[in-house]
PDB file of C-alpha atoms in Angstrom:
ATOM      1  CA  MET A  15     -49.757  -8.972 -14.469  1.00 51.00           C
ATOM      2  CA  PRO A  16     -48.429 -11.030 -17.447  1.00 54.00           C
ATOM      3  CA  PRO A  17     -44.920 -12.944 -16.755  1.00 50.00           C
ATOM      4  CA  PHE A  18     -43.379 -10.195 -18.971  1.00 49.00           C
ATOM      5  CA  PHE A  19     -44.021  -8.033 -17.509  1.00 49.00           C
ATOM      6  CA  LEU A  20     -42.711  -9.128 -14.302  1.00 48.00           C
ATOM      7  CA  MET A  21     -39.743 -10.299 -16.054  1.00 49.00           C
ATOM      8  CA  ASN A  22     -38.828  -7.107 -17.508  1.00 58.00           C
ATOM      9  CA  ARG A  23     -39.424  -5.395 -12.900  1.00 60.00           C
ATOM     10  CA  TYR A  24     -37.409  -7.439 -12.300  1.00 49.00           C
ATOM     11  CA  ARG A  25     -34.855  -7.572 -15.186  1.00 55.00           C
ATOM     12  CA  LEU A  26     -35.304  -3.012 -14.013  1.00 51.00           C
ATOM     13  CA  THR A  27     -34.743  -3.624 -10.210  1.00 52.00           C
ATOM     14  CA  LEU A  28     -31.688  -5.411 -10.211  1.00 46.00           C
ATOM     15  CA  PHE A  29     -29.991  -2.912 -13.492  1.00 49.00           C
ATOM     16  CA  ALA A  30     -31.273  -0.274 -10.772  1.00 49.00           C
ATOM     17  CA  ILE A  31     -29.342  -1.751  -7.968  1.00 46.00           C
ATOM     18  CA  ALA A  32     -26.359  -2.268  -9.258  1.00 43.00           C
ATOM     19  CA  SER A  33     -26.685   1.407 -10.405  1.00 45.00           C
ATOM     20  CA  LEU A  34     -26.896   2.155  -6.927  1.00 44.00           C
ATOM     21  CA  VAL A  35     -23.862   0.163  -6.039  1.00 41.00           C
ATOM     22  CA  ALA A  36     -21.671   1.632  -8.400  1.00 43.00           C
ATOM     23  CA  LEU A  37     -22.814   5.353  -8.067  1.00 42.00           C
ATOM     24  CA  THR A  38     -21.793   4.613  -4.548  1.00 40.00           C
ATOM     25  CA  ALA A  39     -18.608   3.066  -4.878  1.00 44.00           C
ATOM     26  CA  SER A  40     -17.947   5.480  -6.701  1.00 43.00           C
ATOM     27  CA  ALA A  41     -18.741   8.379  -4.606  1.00 39.00           C
ATOM     28  CA  PHE A  42     -16.450   6.694  -1.704  1.00 43.00           C
ATOM     29  CA  GLY A  43     -13.261   6.014  -4.523  1.00 48.00           C
ATOM     30  CA  GLN A  44     -13.333   2.429  -5.174  1.00 59.00           C
ATOM     31  CA  SER A  45     -12.884   1.266  -8.042  1.00 76.00           C
ATOM     32  CA  ARG A  46     -13.907  -2.066  -8.687  1.00 92.00           C
ATOM     33  CA  THR A  47     -11.513  -3.197 -10.664  1.00 98.00           C
ATOM     34  CA  ILE A  48      -8.286  -3.892  -8.676  1.00 98.00           C
ATOM     35  CA  ILE A  49      -4.398  -4.390 -10.975  1.00 98.00           C
ATOM     36  CA  ILE A  50      -2.446  -6.723  -8.314  1.00 98.00           C
ATOM     37  CA  ASP A  51       1.429  -6.261  -9.113  1.00 98.00           C
ATOM     38  CA  PRO A  52       3.276  -9.087  -7.662  1.00 98.00           C
ATOM     39  CA  GLY A  53       7.051  -7.522  -7.390  1.00 97.00           C
ATOM     40  CA  HIS A  54       9.737  -8.866  -9.106  1.00 97.00           C
ATOM     41  CA  GLY A  55      10.422 -12.378 -10.975  1.00 97.00           C
ATOM     42  CA  GLY A  56      11.483 -15.419 -12.880  1.00 96.00           C
ATOM     43  CA  TYR A  57      15.925 -14.314 -12.904  1.00 95.00           C
ATOM     44  CA  ASP A  58      14.685 -10.413 -11.446  1.00 95.00           C
ATOM     45  CA  ARG A  59      14.813 -12.769  -7.534  1.00 95.00           C
ATOM     46  CA  GLY A  60      14.433  -8.958  -5.552  1.00 94.00           C
ATOM     47  CA  GLY A  61      16.031  -8.401  -2.104  1.00 90.00           C
ATOM     48  CA  VAL A  62      19.952  -7.675  -2.025  1.00 88.00           C
ATOM     49  CA  PRO A  63      22.962 -10.493  -3.572  1.00 86.00           C
ATOM     50  CA  GLY A  64      23.122 -13.265  -0.873  1.00 85.00           C
ATOM     51  CA  GLN A  65      19.865 -12.908   0.456  1.00 91.00           C
ATOM     52  CA  ARG A  66      18.115 -16.148   1.418  1.00 93.00           C
ATOM     53  CA  ILE A  67      14.621 -15.715   1.015  1.00 95.00           C
ATOM     54  CA  SER A  68      13.287 -15.265  -2.780  1.00 95.00           C
ATOM     55  CA  GLU A  69      11.250 -11.467  -2.303  1.00 97.00           C
ATOM     56  CA  LYS A  70       9.675 -13.148  -5.961  1.00 97.00           C
ATOM     57  CA  ASP A  71       8.157 -15.749  -4.514  1.00 96.00           C
ATOM     58  CA  LYS A  72       6.866 -14.133  -0.841  1.00 98.00           C
ATOM     59  CA  CYS A  73       5.155 -11.579  -3.592  1.00 98.00           C
ATOM     60  CA  LEU A  74       3.439 -13.909  -5.733  1.00 98.00           C
ATOM     61  CA  ASP A  75       2.019 -15.961  -3.241  1.00 98.00           C
ATOM     62  CA  VAL A  76       0.571 -12.877  -0.767  1.00 98.00           C
ATOM     63  CA  GLY A  77      -0.919 -11.743  -4.342  1.00 98.00           C
ATOM     64  CA  LEU A  78      -2.880 -15.047  -5.389  1.00 98.00           C
ATOM     65  CA  ARG A  79      -4.331 -15.114  -1.968  1.00 98.00           C
ATOM     66  CA  LEU A  80      -5.119 -11.239  -2.140  1.00 98.00           C
ATOM     67  CA  ARG A  81      -6.644 -11.710  -6.133  1.00 98.00           C
ATOM     68  CA  ARG A  82      -9.071 -14.653  -4.592  1.00 98.00           C
ATOM     69  CA  LEU A  83      -9.566 -12.358  -0.984  1.00 98.00           C
ATOM     70  CA  LEU A  84     -10.578  -9.753  -3.633  1.00 98.00           C
ATOM     71  CA  MET A  85     -12.345 -11.663  -6.143  1.00 98.00           C
ATOM     72  CA  ALA A  86     -15.448 -13.155  -3.552  1.00 98.00           C
ATOM     73  CA  SER A  87     -15.738  -9.911  -2.003  1.00 96.00           C
ATOM     74  CA  GLY A  88     -16.858  -9.409  -5.608  1.00 97.00           C
ATOM     75  CA  TYR A  89     -13.542  -7.234  -7.704  1.00 97.00           C
ATOM     76  CA  ARG A  90     -12.980  -7.543 -10.854  1.00 97.00           C
ATOM     77  CA  VAL A  91      -8.750  -8.356 -10.715  1.00 98.00           C
ATOM     78  CA  ILE A  92      -5.891  -7.959 -13.207  1.00 98.00           C
ATOM     79  CA  MET A  93      -2.348  -9.916 -12.337  1.00 98.00           C
ATOM     80  CA  THR A  94       0.100  -7.770 -13.941  1.00 98.00           C
ATOM     81  CA  ARG A  95       2.320 -11.677 -13.450  1.00 98.00           C
ATOM     82  CA  ASP A  96       0.345 -14.627 -12.030  1.00 98.00           C
ATOM     83  CA  SER A  97       3.328 -17.347 -12.709  1.00 98.00           C
ATOM     84  CA  ASP A  98       6.969 -16.690 -11.750  1.00 98.00           C
ATOM     85  CA  VAL A  99       7.744 -14.952 -14.603  1.00 98.00           C
ATOM     86  CA  PHE A 100       9.500 -11.289 -15.315  1.00 98.00           C
ATOM     87  CA  ILE A 101       7.581  -8.571 -16.663  1.00 98.00           C
ATOM     88  CA  PRO A 102       9.779  -5.109 -17.703  1.00 97.00           C
ATOM     89  CA  LEU A 103       8.753  -2.173 -15.495  1.00 97.00           C
ATOM     90  CA  PRO A 104       6.876  -0.304 -18.279  1.00 97.00           C
ATOM     91  CA  THR A 105       4.816  -3.695 -19.340  1.00 98.00           C
ATOM     92  CA  ARG A 106       3.521  -3.501 -15.830  1.00 98.00           C
ATOM     93  CA  VAL A 107       2.941   0.176 -16.178  1.00 98.00           C
ATOM     94  CA  ALA A 108       0.503  -0.716 -19.617  1.00 98.00           C
ATOM     95  CA  ILE A 109      -1.000  -2.826 -18.034  1.00 98.00           C
ATOM     96  CA  ALA A 110      -2.633  -0.652 -15.246  1.00 98.00           C
ATOM     97  CA  ASN A 111      -2.543   1.831 -17.702  1.00 98.00           C
ATOM     98  CA  ALA A 112      -5.037   0.127 -19.879  1.00 98.00           C
ATOM     99  CA  TYR A 113      -7.589  -0.004 -17.450  1.00 97.00           C
ATOM    100  CA  PRO A 114      -8.653   3.937 -16.799  1.00 95.00           C
ATOM    101  CA  GLY A 115     -10.811   3.208 -13.461  1.00 94.00           C
ATOM    102  CA  ALA A 116      -8.981   1.155 -11.794  1.00 98.00           C
ATOM    103  CA  THR A 117      -6.945   0.848  -8.845  1.00 98.00           C
ATOM    104  CA  PHE A 118      -3.160  -0.256  -8.680  1.00 98.00           C
ATOM    105  CA  VAL A 119      -1.498  -2.610  -5.756  1.00 98.00           C
ATOM    106  CA  SER A 120       1.728  -3.393  -5.683  1.00 98.00           C
ATOM    107  CA  ILE A 121       3.330  -5.926  -3.832  1.00 98.00           C
ATOM    108  CA  HIS A 122       6.549  -6.002  -2.296  1.00 98.00           C
ATOM    109  CA  PHE A 123       8.588  -7.476   0.730  1.00 97.00           C
ATOM    110  CA  ASN A 124      11.620  -5.189   1.743  1.00 96.00           C
ATOM    111  CA  CYS A 125      15.264  -5.966   2.254  1.00 95.00           C
ATOM    112  CA  ALA A 126      18.869  -3.924   4.208  1.00 92.00           C
ATOM    113  CA  SER A 127      21.909  -5.078   4.432  1.00 89.00           C
ATOM    114  CA  ARG A 128      21.484  -4.386   8.253  1.00 91.00           C
ATOM    115  CA  ALA A 129      19.546  -7.363  10.112  1.00 92.00           C
ATOM    116  CA  GLY A 130      18.061  -5.141  12.242  1.00 92.00           C
ATOM    117  CA  ALA A 131      15.943  -3.009   9.603  1.00 93.00           C
ATOM    118  CA  ASN A 132      12.251  -3.557  10.563  1.00 94.00           C
ATOM    119  CA  GLY A 133       8.499  -2.772   9.973  1.00 95.00           C
ATOM    120  CA  ILE A 134       5.974  -2.061   7.193  1.00 96.00           C
ATOM    121  CA  GLU A 135       6.178   0.840   5.244  1.00 96.00           C
ATOM    122  CA  THR A 136       3.837   1.760   2.309  1.00 97.00           C
ATOM    123  CA  TYR A 137       4.365   4.812  -0.446  1.00 97.00           C
ATOM    124  CA  TYR A 138       2.282   6.099  -3.098  1.00 97.00           C
ATOM    125  CA  TYR A 139       3.027   9.702  -5.709  1.00 97.00           C
ATOM    126  CA  ARG A 140      -0.155  10.909  -7.008  1.00 94.00           C
ATOM    127  CA  SER A 141      -2.446  12.459  -4.740  1.00 94.00           C
ATOM    128  CA  ASP A 142      -4.884  10.960  -5.515  1.00 95.00           C
ATOM    129  CA  SER A 143      -3.200   7.861  -3.950  1.00 97.00           C
ATOM    130  CA  ALA A 144      -3.027   9.281  -0.476  1.00 95.00           C
ATOM    131  CA  SER A 145      -6.074   8.328   1.278  1.00 94.00           C
ATOM    132  CA  LEU A 146      -5.986   4.282  -0.424  1.00 96.00           C
ATOM    133  CA  ALA A 147      -1.844   4.687   1.030  1.00 96.00           C
ATOM    134  CA  GLN A 148      -3.341   4.912   4.221  1.00 95.00           C
ATOM    135  CA  SER A 149      -6.535   2.477   4.324  1.00 96.00           C
ATOM    136  CA  ILE A 150      -3.909  -0.351   3.795  1.00 97.00           C
ATOM    137  CA  HIS A 151      -0.421   0.841   5.471  1.00 96.00           C
ATOM    138  CA  ARG A 152      -3.048   1.546   8.283  1.00 95.00           C
ATOM    139  CA  ASN A 153      -4.961  -2.181   8.117  1.00 96.00           C
ATOM    140  CA  VAL A 154      -1.883  -4.212   6.596  1.00 97.00           C
ATOM    141  CA  VAL A 155      -0.191  -2.514  10.915  1.00 95.00           C
ATOM    142  CA  SER A 156      -2.967  -3.653  12.967  1.00 93.00           C
ATOM    143  CA  GLY A 157      -2.474  -6.465  11.654  1.00 91.00           C
ATOM    144  CA  ALA A 158       1.147  -6.937  11.327  1.00 92.00           C
ATOM    145  CA  PRO A 159       2.840  -8.293  14.833  1.00 91.00           C
ATOM    146  CA  THR A 160       5.947  -6.014  13.265  1.00 90.00           C
ATOM    147  CA  GLU A 161       7.276  -1.835  12.916  1.00 92.00           C
ATOM    148  CA  ASN A 162       5.195   1.033  11.602  1.00 94.00           C
ATOM    149  CA  ARG A 163       7.867   2.322   9.370  1.00 94.00           C
ATOM    150  CA  GLY A 164       5.025   4.968   7.634  1.00 94.00           C
ATOM    151  CA  ILE A 165       3.663   6.234   4.657  1.00 95.00           C
ATOM    152  CA  ARG A 166       6.334   7.397   2.266  1.00 95.00           C
ATOM    153  CA  ARG A 167       5.866   9.173  -1.630  1.00 95.00           C
ATOM    154  CA  ARG A 168       8.207   8.884  -3.721  1.00 94.00           C
ATOM    155  CA  GLY A 169       7.872   8.643  -7.849  1.00 95.00           C
ATOM    156  CA  PHE A 170       8.792   5.173  -7.878  1.00 96.00           C
ATOM    157  CA  TYR A 171       8.093   4.011 -12.039  1.00 97.00           C
ATOM    158  CA  VAL A 172       5.802   2.039 -11.095  1.00 97.00           C
ATOM    159  CA  LEU A 173       3.271   4.830  -9.270  1.00 98.00           C
ATOM    160  CA  ARG A 174       5.046   8.506 -10.902  1.00 97.00           C
ATOM    161  CA  ARG A 175       3.917   6.368 -14.318  1.00 97.00           C
ATOM    162  CA  THR A 176       0.432   4.788 -13.577  1.00 98.00           C
ATOM    163  CA  SER A 177      -2.273   7.238 -15.150  1.00 97.00           C
ATOM    164  CA  ILE A 178      -4.163   5.704 -11.716  1.00 97.00           C
ATOM    165  CA  PRO A 179      -4.288   5.424  -8.443  1.00 97.00           C
ATOM    166  CA  SER A 180      -1.526   3.631  -7.183  1.00 98.00           C
ATOM    167  CA  VAL A 181       0.164   1.999  -4.199  1.00 98.00           C
ATOM    168  CA  LEU A 182       2.932  -0.020  -3.521  1.00 98.00           C
ATOM    169  CA  VAL A 183       2.748  -1.887  -0.109  1.00 98.00           C
ATOM    170  CA  GLU A 184       6.806  -3.601   1.432  1.00 98.00           C
ATOM    171  CA  CYS A 185       5.209  -6.194   3.715  1.00 98.00           C
ATOM    172  CA  GLY A 186       8.396  -6.343   6.179  1.00 97.00           C
ATOM    173  CA  PHE A 187      11.748  -7.050   5.586  1.00 97.00           C
ATOM    174  CA  LEU A 188      12.766 -10.119   4.614  1.00 97.00           C
ATOM    175  CA  THR A 189      16.350  -9.795   6.374  1.00 95.00           C
ATOM    176  CA  ASN A 190      15.222  -9.653   9.306  1.00 95.00           C
ATOM    177  CA  PRO A 191      15.121 -12.918  10.998  1.00 95.00           C
ATOM    178  CA  THR A 192      11.907 -12.138  12.831  1.00 96.00           C
ATOM    179  CA  GLU A 193      10.009 -10.657   9.739  1.00 97.00           C
ATOM    180  CA  GLY A 194      11.850 -13.436   7.346  1.00 96.00           C
ATOM    181  CA  SER A 195      10.612 -16.241   9.652  1.00 97.00           C
ATOM    182  CA  LEU A 196       6.636 -14.699   9.486  1.00 97.00           C
ATOM    183  CA  ALA A 197       7.107 -14.438   5.908  1.00 97.00           C
ATOM    184  CA  LEU A 198       7.904 -18.218   5.665  1.00 97.00           C
ATOM    185  CA  SER A 199       4.034 -18.781   6.928  1.00 97.00           C
ATOM    186  CA  ALA A 200       1.518 -19.084   4.615  1.00 98.00           C
ATOM    187  CA  SER A 201      -0.706 -17.971   6.965  1.00 97.00           C
ATOM    188  CA  TYR A 202       1.129 -14.729   7.993  1.00 98.00           C
ATOM    189  CA  ARG A 203       1.221 -13.879   4.214  1.00 98.00           C
ATOM    190  CA  GLU A 204      -2.603 -15.098   4.090  1.00 98.00           C
ATOM    191  CA  THR A 205      -2.996 -12.182   7.300  1.00 97.00           C
ATOM    192  CA  LEU A 206      -1.485 -10.128   4.671  1.00 98.00           C
ATOM    193  CA  ALA A 207      -3.751 -10.243   2.407  1.00 98.00           C
ATOM    194  CA  GLY A 208      -6.642  -9.905   4.279  1.00 98.00           C
ATOM    195  CA  GLN A 209      -4.787  -6.433   5.511  1.00 97.00           C
ATOM    196  CA  ILE A 210      -3.874  -5.644   1.656  1.00 98.00           C
ATOM    197  CA  ALA A 211      -8.003  -6.756   1.107  1.00 98.00           C
ATOM    198  CA  ARG A 212      -9.743  -4.302   3.896  1.00 97.00           C
ATOM    199  CA  GLY A 213      -7.586  -1.535   2.846  1.00 97.00           C
ATOM    200  CA  ILE A 214      -8.556  -1.654  -0.411  1.00 97.00           C
ATOM    201  CA  GLN A 215     -12.248  -1.549   0.819  1.00 96.00           C
ATOM    202  CA  ARG A 216     -11.278   1.492   3.076  1.00 95.00           C
ATOM    203  CA  GLN A 217     -12.611  -0.937   6.233  1.00 95.00           C
ATOM    204  CA  PRO A 218     -11.422   0.921   9.517  1.00 90.00           C
ATOM    205  CA  ALA A 219      -7.827  -0.289  11.776  1.00 86.00           C
ATOM    206  CA  PRO A 220      -6.794   1.960  14.054  1.00 79.00           C
ATOM    207  CA  SER A 221      -3.100   3.232  14.305  1.00 76.00           C
ATOM    208  CA  ARG A 222       0.432   2.800  15.325  1.00 79.00           C
ATOM    209  CA  PRO A 223       2.672   4.885  16.517  1.00 80.00           C
ATOM    210  CA  LEU A 224       6.364   4.871  13.933  1.00 81.00           C
ATOM    211  CA  THR A 225       9.429   2.875  15.342  1.00 77.00           C
ATOM    212  CA  ALA A 226      11.186   4.663  17.956  1.00 70.00           C
ATOM    213  CA  SER A 227      13.614   4.804  15.533  1.00 65.00           C
ATOM    214  CA  LEU A 228      11.897   7.037  13.315  1.00 69.00           C
ATOM    215  CA  ARG A 229      10.371   8.959  15.704  1.00 64.00           C
ATOM    216  CA  SER A 230      14.232  10.569  16.044  1.00 58.00           C
ATOM    217  CA  VAL A 231      15.617  11.079  12.888  1.00 56.00           C
ATOM    218  CA  SER A 232      14.766  14.011  10.389  1.00 56.00           C
ATOM    219  CA  LEU A 233      12.171  12.061   8.164  1.00 61.00           C
ATOM    220  CA  GLY A 234      12.534  14.254   4.841  1.00 63.00           C
ATOM    221  CA  GLY A 235       9.453  16.502   3.548  1.00 62.00           C
ATOM    222  CA  ASP A 236       8.396  13.071   2.002  1.00 66.00           C
ATOM    223  CA  PHE A 237       7.236  11.134   5.157  1.00 65.00           C
ATOM    224  CA  VAL A 238       3.914  11.308   5.970  1.00 67.00           C
ATOM    225  CA  ARG A 239       2.335  10.774   9.463  1.00 60.00           C
ATOM    226  CA  VAL A 240      -0.682   9.461   9.471  1.00 59.00           C
ATOM    227  CA  PRO A 241      -3.759  10.177  11.751  1.00 55.00           C
ATOM    228  CA  ALA A 242      -5.980   7.882  13.534  1.00 53.00           C
ATOM    229  CA  GLU A 243      -8.680   7.405  11.428  1.00 49.00           C
ATOM    230  CA  SER A 244      -8.410  10.672   9.921  1.00 44.00           C
ATOM    231  CA  PHE A 245      -8.397  11.306   6.344  1.00 38.00           C
ATOM    232  CA  SER A 246     -10.225  15.246   6.751  1.00 39.00           C
ATOM    233  CA  ARG A 247      -6.983  18.006   7.842  1.00 39.00           C
ATOM    234  CA  SER A 248      -5.747  19.974   4.435  1.00 37.00           C
ATOM    235  CA  ARG A 249      -2.602  19.109   3.080  1.00 39.00           C
ATOM    236  CA  LYS A 250      -1.860  22.700   3.505  1.00 41.00           C
ATOM    237  CA  ARG A 251      -2.231  22.877   7.070  1.00 42.00           C
ATOM    238  CA  SER A 252      -0.615  19.952   7.929  1.00 40.00           C
ATOM    239  CA  SER A 253       1.970  21.670   5.613  1.00 42.00           C
ATOM    240  CA  LYS A 254       2.436  24.475   7.695  1.00 44.00           C
ATOM    241  CA  SER A 255       2.349  22.305  10.843  1.00 42.00           C
ATOM    242  CA  ALA A 256       5.423  20.934   9.548  1.00 41.00           C
ATOM    243  CA  ARG A 257       7.569  23.784   7.890  1.00 45.00           C
ATOM    244  CA  SER A 258       6.566  25.350  11.388  1.00 46.00           C
ATOM    245  CA  HIS A 259       7.943  22.107  13.524  1.00 43.00           C
ATOM    246  CA  ARG A 260      11.035  21.647  11.058  1.00 44.00           C
ATOM    247  CA  SER A 261      11.811  25.231  11.912  1.00 46.00           C
ATOM    248  CA  SER A 262      11.674  24.577  15.881  1.00 46.00           C
ATOM    249  CA  LYS A 263      13.428  22.128  15.792  1.00 42.00           C
ATOM    250  CA  SER A 264      16.230  23.449  13.248  1.00 45.00           C
ATOM    251  CA  SER A 265      16.067  25.933  15.962  1.00 45.00           C
ATOM    252  CA  LYS A 266      16.428  24.596  18.963  1.00 42.00           C
ATOM    253  CA  SER A 267      19.129  22.318  17.663  1.00 44.00           C
ATOM    254  CA  SER A 268      21.166  25.598  16.230  1.00 44.00           C
ATOM    255  CA  LYS A 269      21.600  26.600  19.950  1.00 43.00           C
ATOM    256  CA  SER A 270      21.738  23.505  21.384  1.00 43.00           C
ATOM    257  CA  SER A 271      24.714  22.102  19.017  1.00 42.00           C
ATOM    258  CA  THR A 272      28.047  23.888  20.717  1.00 42.00           C
ATOM    259  CA  LYS A 273      27.104  21.711  24.003  1.00 40.00           C
ATOM    260  CA  LYS A 274      26.488  18.137  22.524  1.00 39.00           C
ATOM    261  CA  LYS A 275      26.480  16.505  19.382  1.00 37.00           C
ATOM    262  CA  HIS A 276      23.338  14.534  18.119  1.00 39.00           C
ATOM    263  CA  LYS A 277      23.577  11.165  16.442  1.00 37.00           C
ATOM    264  CA  LYS A 278      21.411  10.454  13.561  1.00 34.00           C
ATOM    265  CA  SER A 279      19.510   7.171  12.798  1.00 35.00           C
ATOM    266  CA  SER A 280      19.507   5.213   8.930  1.00 35.00           C
ATOM    267  CA  GLU A 281      16.422   2.827   9.265  1.00 36.00           C
ATOM    268  CA  ASP A 282      18.572   0.936   5.661  1.00 37.00           C
TER     269      ASP A 282
END
């Protein structure tokens, strides 16, 4: 067979393989373009007044590490910022929305006035972002020697205004002595980036129970309990179960309220 035809056959084979990979990724809801959004930057240091560890620096470091890992796996990566500059929220959203079909991941670290507050939590808003939030959260929690604070559905600006699947992950409390020390470690920030990358790629990871203090408080309707490696439960069924649980809990509470008062704790 002439070399010309061999070359054409080779090119057609490569095209078919590339098309199959793209279709497979699409079928499993995976985007090959990831928008990484390191929180804060520039004059916006992040955190609370007087906070010893700067949030903006740690967000950027994890974001740059995540970019390297994703690019090594063949992803196209767009950064909302790759240096210590302030990017307004509308600009971050505009960058994300300029890439239809992409996935947006915002990286933050948490803070609180109480040093004891700790753990990993993840946020989403759009319904098509729920499984991504579960995947990222499950992986980050499994790789972090800290607590599981769970997943919440919240209308943060960068989650509410983006037109693509979007998740915001809080990688621990910089105001917590233990988690703050971890965040200062380059190896730990590498671990965080690696676990977020695994979550983006929908790699399996074990679930861990919620922080003990969270199990004893009313978490509200925006809280999502992550099932053990299963995304198949219908929202209607889980919602009905949650309503039934709250109703039962309310009934028990009203009956016992005359006997004793229950204390209510808060993490933040």
